[in-house]
PDB file of C-alpha atoms in Angstrom:
ATOM      1  CA  MET A  23     -58.044  13.918  27.777  1.00 70.00           C
ATOM      2  CA  MET A  24     -55.287  11.711  28.847  1.00 83.00           C
ATOM      3  CA  GLY A  25     -52.879  12.693  31.500  1.00 88.00           C
ATOM      4  CA  VAL A  26     -49.768  11.443  33.764  1.00 90.00           C
ATOM      5  CA  PRO A  27     -49.768  12.149  37.433  1.00 94.00           C
ATOM      6  CA  LEU A  28     -46.684  14.251  38.114  1.00 94.00           C
ATOM      7  CA  ASP A  29     -45.178  11.813  40.623  1.00 96.00           C
ATOM      8  CA  LYS A  30     -45.258   9.162  37.775  1.00 95.00           C
ATOM      9  CA  VAL A  31     -43.316  11.462  35.559  1.00 94.00           C
ATOM     10  CA  ASP A  32     -39.645  10.092  34.948  1.00 93.00           C
ATOM     11  CA  LYS A  33     -38.403  12.207  32.499  1.00 91.00           C
ATOM     12  CA  ILE A  34     -39.469  14.980  29.990  1.00 93.00           C
ATOM     13  CA  ILE A  35     -37.803  14.654  26.773  1.00 94.00           C
ATOM     14  CA  LYS A  36     -37.718  17.680  24.272  1.00 95.00           C
ATOM     15  CA  PRO A  37     -37.392  17.052  20.538  1.00 96.00           C
ATOM     16  CA  GLU A  38     -34.727  20.091  20.326  1.00 97.00           C
ATOM     17  CA  ASP A  39     -32.583  18.490  22.965  1.00 96.00           C
ATOM     18  CA  ARG A  40     -33.179  15.233  21.129  1.00 96.00           C
ATOM     19  CA  LEU A  41     -32.132  16.445  18.011  1.00 96.00           C
ATOM     20  CA  LYS A  42     -28.943  18.013  19.153  1.00 96.00           C
ATOM     21  CA  THR A  43     -27.907  14.626  20.880  1.00 95.00           C
ATOM     22  CA  ILE A  44     -28.577  12.811  17.626  1.00 95.00           C
ATOM     23  CA  ARG A  45     -26.768  15.360  15.755  1.00 95.00           C
ATOM     24  CA  LYS A  46     -23.510  14.792  17.983  1.00 94.00           C
ATOM     25  CA  GLY A  47     -23.585  10.841  17.253  1.00 92.00           C
ATOM     26  CA  LEU A  48     -24.341  10.481  21.142  1.00 90.00           C
ATOM     27  CA  ASP A  49     -27.466   8.039  20.431  1.00 85.00           C
ATOM     28  CA  GLU A  50     -26.174   4.465  19.408  1.00 82.00           C
ATOM     29  CA  LYS A  51     -30.019   3.571  19.051  1.00 84.00           C
ATOM     30  CA  VAL A  52     -30.110   5.864  15.904  1.00 89.00           C
ATOM     31  CA  SER A  53     -28.545   4.217  12.720  1.00 90.00           C
ATOM     32  CA  LYS A  54     -26.260   6.337  10.676  1.00 91.00           C
ATOM     33  CA  ASP A  55     -28.900   6.519   7.937  1.00 92.00           C
ATOM     34  CA  VAL A  56     -31.549   8.249  10.144  1.00 92.00           C
ATOM     35  CA  ARG A  57     -28.667  10.443  11.682  1.00 94.00           C
ATOM     36  CA  GLU A  58     -27.083  11.739   8.355  1.00 95.00           C
ATOM     37  CA  LYS A  59     -31.003  12.149   7.109  1.00 95.00           C
ATOM     38  CA  LEU A  60     -31.611  14.318  10.382  1.00 96.00           C
ATOM     39  CA  ILE A  61     -28.599  16.420  10.026  1.00 97.00           C
ATOM     40  CA  ASP A  62     -29.223  17.067   6.375  1.00 97.00           C
ATOM     41  CA  LEU A  63     -33.018  18.080   7.190  1.00 97.00           C
ATOM     42  CA  SER A  64     -31.812  20.496  10.004  1.00 97.00           C
ATOM     43  CA  ASP A  65     -28.819  21.895   8.259  1.00 98.00           C
ATOM     44  CA  PHE A  66     -31.509  22.698   5.364  1.00 98.00           C
ATOM     45  CA  PHE A  67     -33.705  24.717   7.493  1.00 98.00           C
ATOM     46  CA  HIS A  68     -30.872  26.573   9.322  1.00 98.00           C
ATOM     47  CA  TYR A  69     -28.741  27.255   6.085  1.00 98.00           C
ATOM     48  CA  ILE A  70     -31.513  27.685   3.465  1.00 98.00           C
ATOM     49  CA  ALA A  71     -34.495  29.069   5.501  1.00 98.00           C
ATOM     50  CA  GLY A  72     -32.383  30.822   8.086  1.00 98.00           C
ATOM     51  CA  ILE A  73     -33.664  29.127  11.535  1.00 98.00           C
ATOM     52  CA  ASP A  74     -31.598  28.816  14.478  1.00 97.00           C
ATOM     53  CA  TYR A  75     -31.127  25.252  15.608  1.00 97.00           C
ATOM     54  CA  ASP A  76     -32.424  26.084  18.822  1.00 97.00           C
ATOM     55  CA  TYR A  77     -35.652  26.043  17.289  1.00 98.00           C
ATOM     56  CA  LEU A  78     -35.537  22.556  15.090  1.00 98.00           C
ATOM     57  CA  GLY A  79     -36.562  19.426  16.910  1.00 97.00           C
ATOM     58  CA  ILE A  80     -37.326  15.892  16.229  1.00 96.00           C
ATOM     59  CA  SER A  81     -40.714  14.127  17.266  1.00 95.00           C
ATOM     60  CA  GLY A  82     -42.586  10.951  16.747  1.00 91.00           C
ATOM     61  CA  SER A  83     -40.962   7.857  17.713  1.00 90.00           C
ATOM     62  CA  THR A  84     -37.611   8.942  17.224  1.00 91.00           C
ATOM     63  CA  CYS A  85     -37.869  11.475  20.242  1.00 92.00           C
ATOM     64  CA  PRO A  86     -37.956   8.771  22.814  1.00 89.00           C
ATOM     65  CA  GLY A  87     -35.853   6.353  21.166  1.00 86.00           C
ATOM     66  CA  LEU A  88     -38.352   4.113  19.914  1.00 85.00           C
ATOM     67  CA  GLN A  89     -37.984   4.225  16.361  1.00 81.00           C
ATOM     68  CA  LYS A  90     -37.407   1.011  14.399  1.00 78.00           C
ATOM     69  CA  ALA A  91     -33.948   0.179  12.487  1.00 70.00           C
ATOM     70  CA  GLU A  92     -36.136   1.006   8.956  1.00 73.00           C
ATOM     71  CA  ILE A  93     -37.752   4.062   9.994  1.00 76.00           C
ATOM     72  CA  SER A  94     -40.748   5.054   7.610  1.00 77.00           C
ATOM     73  CA  ASP A  95     -40.932   8.684   8.247  1.00 90.00           C
ATOM     74  CA  LEU A  96     -39.207  11.495  10.298  1.00 95.00           C
ATOM     75  CA  ASP A  97     -41.695  14.201  12.196  1.00 95.00           C
ATOM     76  CA  PHE A  98     -39.645  17.351  12.150  1.00 96.00           C
ATOM     77  CA  VAL A  99     -40.322  20.061  14.113  1.00 97.00           C
ATOM     78  CA  ILE A 100     -40.213  23.901  13.982  1.00 98.00           C
ATOM     79  CA  TYR A 101     -40.793  26.054  16.780  1.00 98.00           C
ATOM     80  CA  GLY A 102     -42.402  29.693  16.039  1.00 98.00           C
ATOM     81  CA  LEU A 103     -45.279  30.262  13.591  1.00 97.00           C
ATOM     82  CA  GLU A 104     -43.044  32.609  11.766  1.00 97.00           C
ATOM     83  CA  ASN A 105     -39.968  29.933  11.686  1.00 98.00           C
ATOM     84  CA  HIS A 106     -42.735  27.279  10.450  1.00 98.00           C
ATOM     85  CA  LYS A 107     -43.698  29.788   7.404  1.00 97.00           C
ATOM     86  CA  LYS A 108     -39.779  30.224   6.518  1.00 98.00           C
ATOM     87  CA  ALA A 109     -39.445  26.599   6.492  1.00 98.00           C
ATOM     88  CA  ILE A 110     -42.484  25.866   4.264  1.00 97.00           C
ATOM     89  CA  ASN A 111     -41.354  28.685   1.948  1.00 97.00           C
ATOM     90  CA  ALA A 112     -37.959  27.610   1.669  1.00 98.00           C
ATOM     91  CA  PHE A 113     -38.791  23.679   0.870  1.00 98.00           C
ATOM     92  CA  LYS A 114     -41.249  25.514  -1.793  1.00 97.00           C
ATOM     93  CA  LYS A 115     -38.775  27.463  -3.618  1.00 98.00           C
ATOM     94  CA  TYR A 116     -35.933  24.779  -3.509  1.00 98.00           C
ATOM     95  CA  HIS A 117     -37.501  21.499  -3.827  1.00 97.00           C
ATOM     96  CA  ASP A 118     -35.768  19.112  -6.183  1.00 97.00           C
ATOM     97  CA  GLN A 119     -32.728  21.332  -6.235  1.00 97.00           C
ATOM     98  CA  GLU A 120     -29.239  20.748  -4.915  1.00 97.00           C
ATOM     99  CA  VAL A 121     -28.371  23.253  -2.227  1.00 97.00           C
ATOM    100  CA  GLU A 122     -25.233  23.916  -0.416  1.00 97.00           C
ATOM    101  CA  VAL A 123     -25.381  23.336   3.402  1.00 97.00           C
ATOM    102  CA  GLY A 124     -22.778  23.220   6.150  1.00 94.00           C
ATOM    103  CA  GLU A 125     -19.271  24.927   6.631  1.00 93.00           C
ATOM    104  CA  ASP A 126     -15.665  24.499   5.683  1.00 92.00           C
ATOM    105  CA  GLU A 127     -14.983  20.950   5.175  1.00 91.00           C
ATOM    106  CA  ASN A 128     -18.483  19.930   6.157  1.00 90.00           C
ATOM    107  CA  LYS A 129     -19.703  21.846   3.012  1.00 95.00           C
ATOM    108  CA  ARG A 130     -22.229  19.336   0.942  1.00 96.00           C
ATOM    109  CA  ASN A 131     -25.202  19.671  -1.481  1.00 97.00           C
ATOM    110  CA  ILE A 132     -28.725  18.049  -0.449  1.00 97.00           C
ATOM    111  CA  VAL A 133     -31.681  17.600  -2.256  1.00 98.00           C
ATOM    112  CA  LEU A 134     -35.025  17.432  -0.740  1.00 98.00           C
ATOM    113  CA  ASN A 135     -38.158  16.057  -2.994  1.00 97.00           C
ATOM    114  CA  PRO A 136     -42.010  16.675  -2.951  1.00 95.00           C
ATOM    115  CA  ILE A 137     -44.172  13.714  -2.268  1.00 91.00           C
ATOM    116  CA  GLN A 138     -45.857  11.923  -5.419  1.00 84.00           C
ATOM    117  CA  ASN A 139     -49.491  11.907  -6.173  1.00 77.00           C
ATOM    118  CA  GLU A 140     -49.590   8.185  -5.291  1.00 81.00           C
ATOM    119  CA  PHE A 141     -49.067   9.004  -1.792  1.00 85.00           C
ATOM    120  CA  TRP A 142     -51.694  11.654  -1.645  1.00 87.00           C
ATOM    121  CA  GLN A 143     -54.291   9.452  -3.647  1.00 84.00           C
ATOM    122  CA  HIS A 144     -53.551   6.739  -0.907  1.00 83.00           C
ATOM    123  CA  LEU A 145     -54.283   9.932   1.913  1.00 85.00           C
ATOM    124  CA  TYR A 146     -57.369  10.885   0.111  1.00 89.00           C
ATOM    125  CA  GLU A 147     -59.072   7.179   0.816  1.00 87.00           C
ATOM    126  CA  LYS A 148     -58.132   7.432   4.417  1.00 85.00           C
ATOM    127  CA  ARG A 149     -59.442  10.889   5.050  1.00 87.00           C
ATOM    128  CA  ILE A 150     -62.280  11.583   2.550  1.00 89.00           C
ATOM    129  CA  LYS A 151     -65.631  10.176   3.387  1.00 89.00           C
ATOM    130  CA  ASP A 152     -68.292  12.309   1.231  1.00 90.00           C
ATOM    131  CA  ASP A 153     -67.606  14.607  -1.921  1.00 89.00           C
ATOM    132  CA  SER A 154     -66.702  17.834  -0.290  1.00 88.00           C
ATOM    133  CA  LEU A 155     -63.644  17.326  -2.223  1.00 90.00           C
ATOM    134  CA  LYS A 156     -62.750  15.415  -5.479  1.00 90.00           C
ATOM    135  CA  LYS A 157     -59.660  13.523  -5.593  1.00 90.00           C
ATOM    136  CA  GLU A 158     -58.177  15.548  -8.075  1.00 90.00           C
ATOM    137  CA  GLU A 159     -58.678  18.677  -5.831  1.00 91.00           C
ATOM    138  CA  PHE A 160     -57.402  16.915  -2.436  1.00 91.00           C
ATOM    139  CA  CYS A 161     -54.373  15.776  -4.169  1.00 91.00           C
ATOM    140  CA  TRP A 162     -53.488  19.341  -5.549  1.00 93.00           C
ATOM    141  CA  TYR A 163     -54.159  20.903  -2.400  1.00 94.00           C
ATOM    142  CA  GLU A 164     -51.952  18.610  -0.321  1.00 93.00           C
ATOM    143  CA  ALA A 165     -49.208  18.901  -3.173  1.00 93.00           C
ATOM    144  CA  ARG A 166     -48.919  22.708  -2.609  1.00 94.00           C
ATOM    145  CA  LYS A 167     -48.639  23.019   1.340  1.00 96.00           C
ATOM    146  CA  PHE A 168     -45.198  21.689   0.993  1.00 96.00           C
ATOM    147  CA  ASN A 169     -45.179  20.534   4.422  1.00 96.00           C
ATOM    148  CA  ARG A 170     -44.237  16.889   3.783  1.00 95.00           C
ATOM    149  CA  GLY A 171     -41.445  15.528   1.479  1.00 96.00           C
ATOM    150  CA  VAL A 172     -38.989  13.300   0.798  1.00 95.00           C
ATOM    151  CA  ILE A 173     -35.010  12.757   1.463  1.00 96.00           C
ATOM    152  CA  ARG A 174     -33.578  10.086   0.159  1.00 94.00           C
ATOM    153  CA  GLY A 175     -36.388   7.723   0.028  1.00 91.00           C
ATOM    154  CA  THR A 176     -37.716   8.620   3.368  1.00 92.00           C
ATOM    155  CA  LEU A 177     -41.181  10.745   4.391  1.00 93.00           C
ATOM    156  CA  PHE A 178     -40.685  13.825   6.526  1.00 96.00           C
ATOM    157  CA  ASP A 179     -43.065  16.113   7.954  1.00 95.00           C
ATOM    158  CA  ILE A 180     -42.629  19.640   8.779  1.00 97.00           C
ATOM    159  CA  LEU A 181     -44.612  20.025  11.908  1.00 96.00           C
ATOM    160  CA  CYS A 182     -45.743  23.248  13.610  1.00 96.00           C
ATOM    161  CA  THR A 183     -45.406  24.170  17.120  1.00 95.00           C
ATOM    162  CA  ARG A 184     -45.574  27.606  18.807  1.00 95.00           C
ATOM    163  CA  ASN A 185     -43.084  29.110  21.253  1.00 95.00           C
ATOM    164  CA  MET A 186     -43.959  29.426  24.659  1.00 92.00           C
ATOM    165  CA  ASP A 187     -44.095  33.409  24.199  1.00 93.00           C
ATOM    166  CA  GLU A 188     -46.667  32.630  21.291  1.00 94.00           C
ATOM    167  CA  VAL A 189     -49.539  30.713  23.594  1.00 91.00           C
ATOM    168  CA  GLU A 190     -51.658  33.053  24.565  1.00 87.00           C
ATOM    169  CA  GLY A 191     -54.011  32.632  27.802  1.00 85.00           C
ATOM    170  CA  LYS A 192     -54.762  29.831  30.113  1.00 85.00           C
ATOM    171  CA  TYR A 193     -56.915  26.790  30.125  1.00 84.00           C
ATOM    172  CA  GLY A 194     -60.501  27.748  30.868  1.00 86.00           C
ATOM    173  CA  ASP A 195     -60.175  31.448  29.659  1.00 91.00           C
ATOM    174  CA  THR A 196     -62.042  30.686  26.450  1.00 94.00           C
ATOM    175  CA  LYS A 197     -65.464  28.905  25.747  1.00 95.00           C
ATOM    176  CA  TYR A 198     -66.857  28.059  22.649  1.00 95.00           C
ATOM    177  CA  ILE A 199     -70.550  27.480  21.986  1.00 96.00           C
ATOM    178  CA  PRO A 200     -72.063  25.545  19.009  1.00 96.00           C
ATOM    179  CA  LEU A 201     -74.857  27.471  17.326  1.00 96.00           C
ATOM    180  CA  GLY A 202     -75.563  25.602  13.956  1.00 95.00           C
ATOM    181  CA  ILE A 203     -74.232  25.155  10.363  1.00 96.00           C
ATOM    182  CA  ALA A 204     -73.262  27.994   7.903  1.00 97.00           C
ATOM    183  CA  LYS A 205     -71.678  28.133   4.791  1.00 97.00           C
ATOM    184  CA  ILE A 206     -70.025  31.547   3.643  1.00 98.00           C
ATOM    185  CA  GLU A 207     -67.622  33.085   0.909  1.00 98.00           C
ATOM    186  CA  CYS A 208     -64.518  34.957   2.404  1.00 98.00           C
ATOM    187  CA  THR A 209     -61.235  36.384   1.833  1.00 98.00           C
ATOM    188  CA  ILE A 210     -58.137  34.974   3.810  1.00 98.00           C
ATOM    189  CA  THR A 211     -56.277  37.827   5.325  1.00 98.00           C
ATOM    190  CA  ASN A 212     -54.046  35.921   7.834  1.00 98.00           C
ATOM    191  CA  ASP A 213     -52.878  32.450   7.355  1.00 97.00           C
ATOM    192  CA  LEU A 214     -49.663  32.516   9.800  1.00 97.00           C
ATOM    193  CA  LYS A 215     -51.822  30.108  12.330  1.00 97.00           C
ATOM    194  CA  SER A 216     -52.990  27.992   9.632  1.00 97.00           C
ATOM    195  CA  MET A 217     -50.417  25.094  10.104  1.00 96.00           C
ATOM    196  CA  ASP A 218     -51.106  25.307  13.831  1.00 95.00           C
ATOM    197  CA  ASN A 219     -53.499  22.967  15.612  1.00 90.00           C
ATOM    198  CA  PRO A 220     -56.424  24.024  15.225  1.00 93.00           C
ATOM    199  CA  ALA A 221     -55.359  25.848  12.242  1.00 96.00           C
ATOM    200  CA  VAL A 222     -56.644  29.281  12.012  1.00 97.00           C
ATOM    201  CA  TYR A 223     -57.234  31.735   9.422  1.00 98.00           C
ATOM    202  CA  GLU A 224     -58.224  35.335   9.759  1.00 98.00           C
ATOM    203  CA  ILE A 225     -60.853  36.233   6.928  1.00 98.00           C
ATOM    204  CA  THR A 226     -62.690  39.718   5.510  1.00 98.00           C
ATOM    205  CA  ASP A 227     -65.455  40.544   3.161  1.00 97.00           C
ATOM    206  CA  VAL A 228     -67.806  37.711   4.385  1.00 97.00           C
ATOM    207  CA  LYS A 229     -70.711  36.798   2.289  1.00 97.00           C
ATOM    208  CA  HIS A 230     -73.265  34.448   3.896  1.00 97.00           C
ATOM    209  CA  LEU A 231     -74.453  31.901   1.701  1.00 97.00           C
ATOM    210  CA  ASP A 232     -76.782  29.753   4.069  1.00 95.00           C
ATOM    211  CA  GLY A 233     -77.270  28.686   7.732  1.00 94.00           C
ATOM    212  CA  ILE A 234     -76.753  30.930  10.495  1.00 93.00           C
ATOM    213  CA  GLU A 235     -75.874  34.506   9.693  1.00 92.00           C
ATOM    214  CA  GLU A 236     -73.323  35.815  12.513  1.00 93.00           C
ATOM    215  CA  GLU A 237     -70.177  38.371  12.231  1.00 95.00           C
ATOM    216  CA  ILE A 238     -67.848  35.477  11.364  1.00 97.00           C
ATOM    217  CA  THR A 239     -64.004  36.824  11.795  1.00 97.00           C
ATOM    218  CA  HIS A 240     -62.208  33.559  11.375  1.00 98.00           C
ATOM    219  CA  LEU A 241     -62.294  30.022  10.128  1.00 98.00           C
ATOM    220  CA  ALA A 242     -60.705  27.113  12.307  1.00 97.00           C
ATOM    221  CA  SER A 243     -59.984  23.538  11.405  1.00 96.00           C
ATOM    222  CA  LEU A 244     -59.309  20.514  13.882  1.00 92.00           C
ATOM    223  CA  THR A 245     -58.321  18.094  10.822  1.00 91.00           C
ATOM    224  CA  HIS A 246     -54.799  18.173   8.932  1.00 90.00           C
ATOM    225  CA  THR A 247     -57.000  18.274   5.665  1.00 92.00           C
ATOM    226  CA  TYR A 248     -57.703  21.927   5.816  1.00 95.00           C
ATOM    227  CA  ALA A 249     -54.762  22.837   7.814  1.00 95.00           C
ATOM    228  CA  GLY A 250     -52.717  25.253   5.207  1.00 96.00           C
ATOM    229  CA  GLU A 251     -55.327  24.779   2.512  1.00 96.00           C
ATOM    230  CA  VAL A 252     -55.994  28.328   1.525  1.00 97.00           C
ATOM    231  CA  LEU A 253     -53.540  31.173   1.440  1.00 97.00           C
ATOM    232  CA  ASP A 254     -53.347  35.150   2.059  1.00 97.00           C
ATOM    233  CA  GLY A 255     -55.690  36.748  -0.383  1.00 97.00           C
ATOM    234  CA  GLU A 256     -57.460  34.205  -1.695  1.00 97.00           C
ATOM    235  CA  ARG A 257     -61.060  34.195  -1.944  1.00 97.00           C
ATOM    236  CA  VAL A 258     -62.701  31.063  -0.452  1.00 98.00           C
ATOM    237  CA  ILE A 259     -65.927  29.052   0.151  1.00 97.00           C
ATOM    238  CA  ALA A 260     -66.256  27.465   3.970  1.00 97.00           C
ATOM    239  CA  ARG A 261     -68.928  25.340   5.171  1.00 97.00           C
ATOM    240  CA  GLY A 262     -69.073  24.374   9.094  1.00 96.00           C
ATOM    241  CA  LYS A 263     -70.095  24.659  12.623  1.00 96.00           C
ATOM    242  CA  VAL A 264     -70.822  28.238  13.901  1.00 97.00           C
ATOM    243  CA  GLU A 265     -69.126  29.044  17.194  1.00 97.00           C
ATOM    244  CA  LYS A 266     -69.436  31.615  19.508  1.00 97.00           C
ATOM    245  CA  VAL A 267     -66.051  32.485  21.038  1.00 97.00           C
ATOM    246  CA  ILE A 268     -66.332  33.694  24.723  1.00 97.00           C
ATOM    247  CA  THR A 269     -62.882  34.871  26.081  1.00 93.00           C
ATOM    248  CA  GLU A 270     -62.627  36.666  29.565  1.00 88.00           C
ATOM    249  CA  GLY A 271     -61.578  40.233  29.129  1.00 87.00           C
ATOM    250  CA  LYS A 272     -62.663  40.503  25.389  1.00 91.00           C
ATOM    251  CA  ASN A 273     -65.992  41.225  23.478  1.00 95.00           C
ATOM    252  CA  PRO A 274     -67.549  37.837  21.925  1.00 96.00           C
ATOM    253  CA  SER A 275     -66.804  36.769  18.417  1.00 97.00           C
ATOM    254  CA  TYR A 276     -67.581  34.203  16.054  1.00 98.00           C
ATOM    255  CA  ARG A 277     -66.057  31.707  13.973  1.00 98.00           C
ATOM    256  CA  ILE A 278     -66.830  28.649  11.621  1.00 98.00           C
ATOM    257  CA  LEU A 279     -64.745  25.192  12.829  1.00 97.00           C
ATOM    258  CA  VAL A 280     -64.283  22.848  10.060  1.00 95.00           C
ATOM    259  CA  GLY A 281     -63.883  19.326  11.166  1.00 87.00           C
ATOM    260  CA  SER A 282     -65.643  19.008  14.148  1.00 79.00           C
ATOM    261  CA  THR A 283     -65.868  15.348  13.514  1.00 78.00           C
ATOM    262  CA  ARG A 284     -62.907  13.091  12.202  1.00 74.00           C
ATOM    263  CA  GLU A 285     -64.526  12.581   8.941  1.00 78.00           C
ATOM    264  CA  SER A 286     -65.555  16.314   8.484  1.00 85.00           C
ATOM    265  CA  ILE A 287     -68.920  15.249   6.406  1.00 91.00           C
ATOM    266  CA  GLY A 288     -70.399  18.558   4.784  1.00 92.00           C
ATOM    267  CA  GLU A 289     -67.694  20.658   6.435  1.00 95.00           C
ATOM    268  CA  TYR A 290     -64.707  22.115   4.160  1.00 95.00           C
ATOM    269  CA  ILE A 291     -62.568  25.150   3.338  1.00 96.00           C
ATOM    270  CA  LYS A 292     -61.704  25.651  -0.596  1.00 95.00           C
ATOM    271  CA  LEU A 293     -61.099  27.848  -3.060  1.00 97.00           C
ATOM    272  CA  LYS A 294     -64.220  29.624  -4.770  1.00 95.00           C
ATOM    273  CA  GLU A 295     -62.659  29.027  -8.192  1.00 91.00           C
ATOM    274  CA  LYS A 296     -61.896  25.259  -8.518  1.00 77.00           C
ATOM    275  CA  PRO A 297     -57.970  24.513  -8.813  1.00 73.00           C
ATOM    276  CA  VAL A 298     -58.605  21.835 -11.033  1.00 64.00           C
TER     277      VAL A 298
END
């Protein structure tokens, strides 16, 4: 893990403060085009998704002011698991539609668009290195996540960051012991943390199909491919590394980790009934 000695830290830049500065027009390094797009995105999540401005921020190169004049994408941050779900649902419901944001003389209509398949196909070649997901499957799953979109020709991500009161425990409290590979069939009961890092799904009605047989209660993923992949109530197939989770003060539990390597060879989460 990388780290910076405390005596070398000059300034801590917070995504939420940075967004407020840009909205007020107090940074000359940010172009008019980028500023207007960030204002529109934050107004969409505020007026349409119902999220307070205090829980919105900008990350990536724009946060420290290192963005290029012709910016390729905007890494928009939503604080809070419930807030992030509101943002995703609002984009899913109102994409490709004109919606009204702002107040009084600042009222205006804006449109957010989903990403087209050409982008997902490019991403497929970058991420998938085996036959766990066919190209058509991958594109279908990515398109229904609605965590990425386009605003007037610029890509944006809807990133999830927990609020401080959602951060549990402290470093060293929990240990993960690898036991081997397993394949299961199960039902998703809680997908609230499915866009977190790691992505976590609570599951029930587990049926062991192959490998290690333990009482699996969660699926987890360390790769973006399987974050937000499946939803509450869906019956899924998962294959990955079984880990025994030992947390101080709690009984041991078991989970399947998908994405123990970047390529996730032979590891996946997908619907039992193929989408395409």
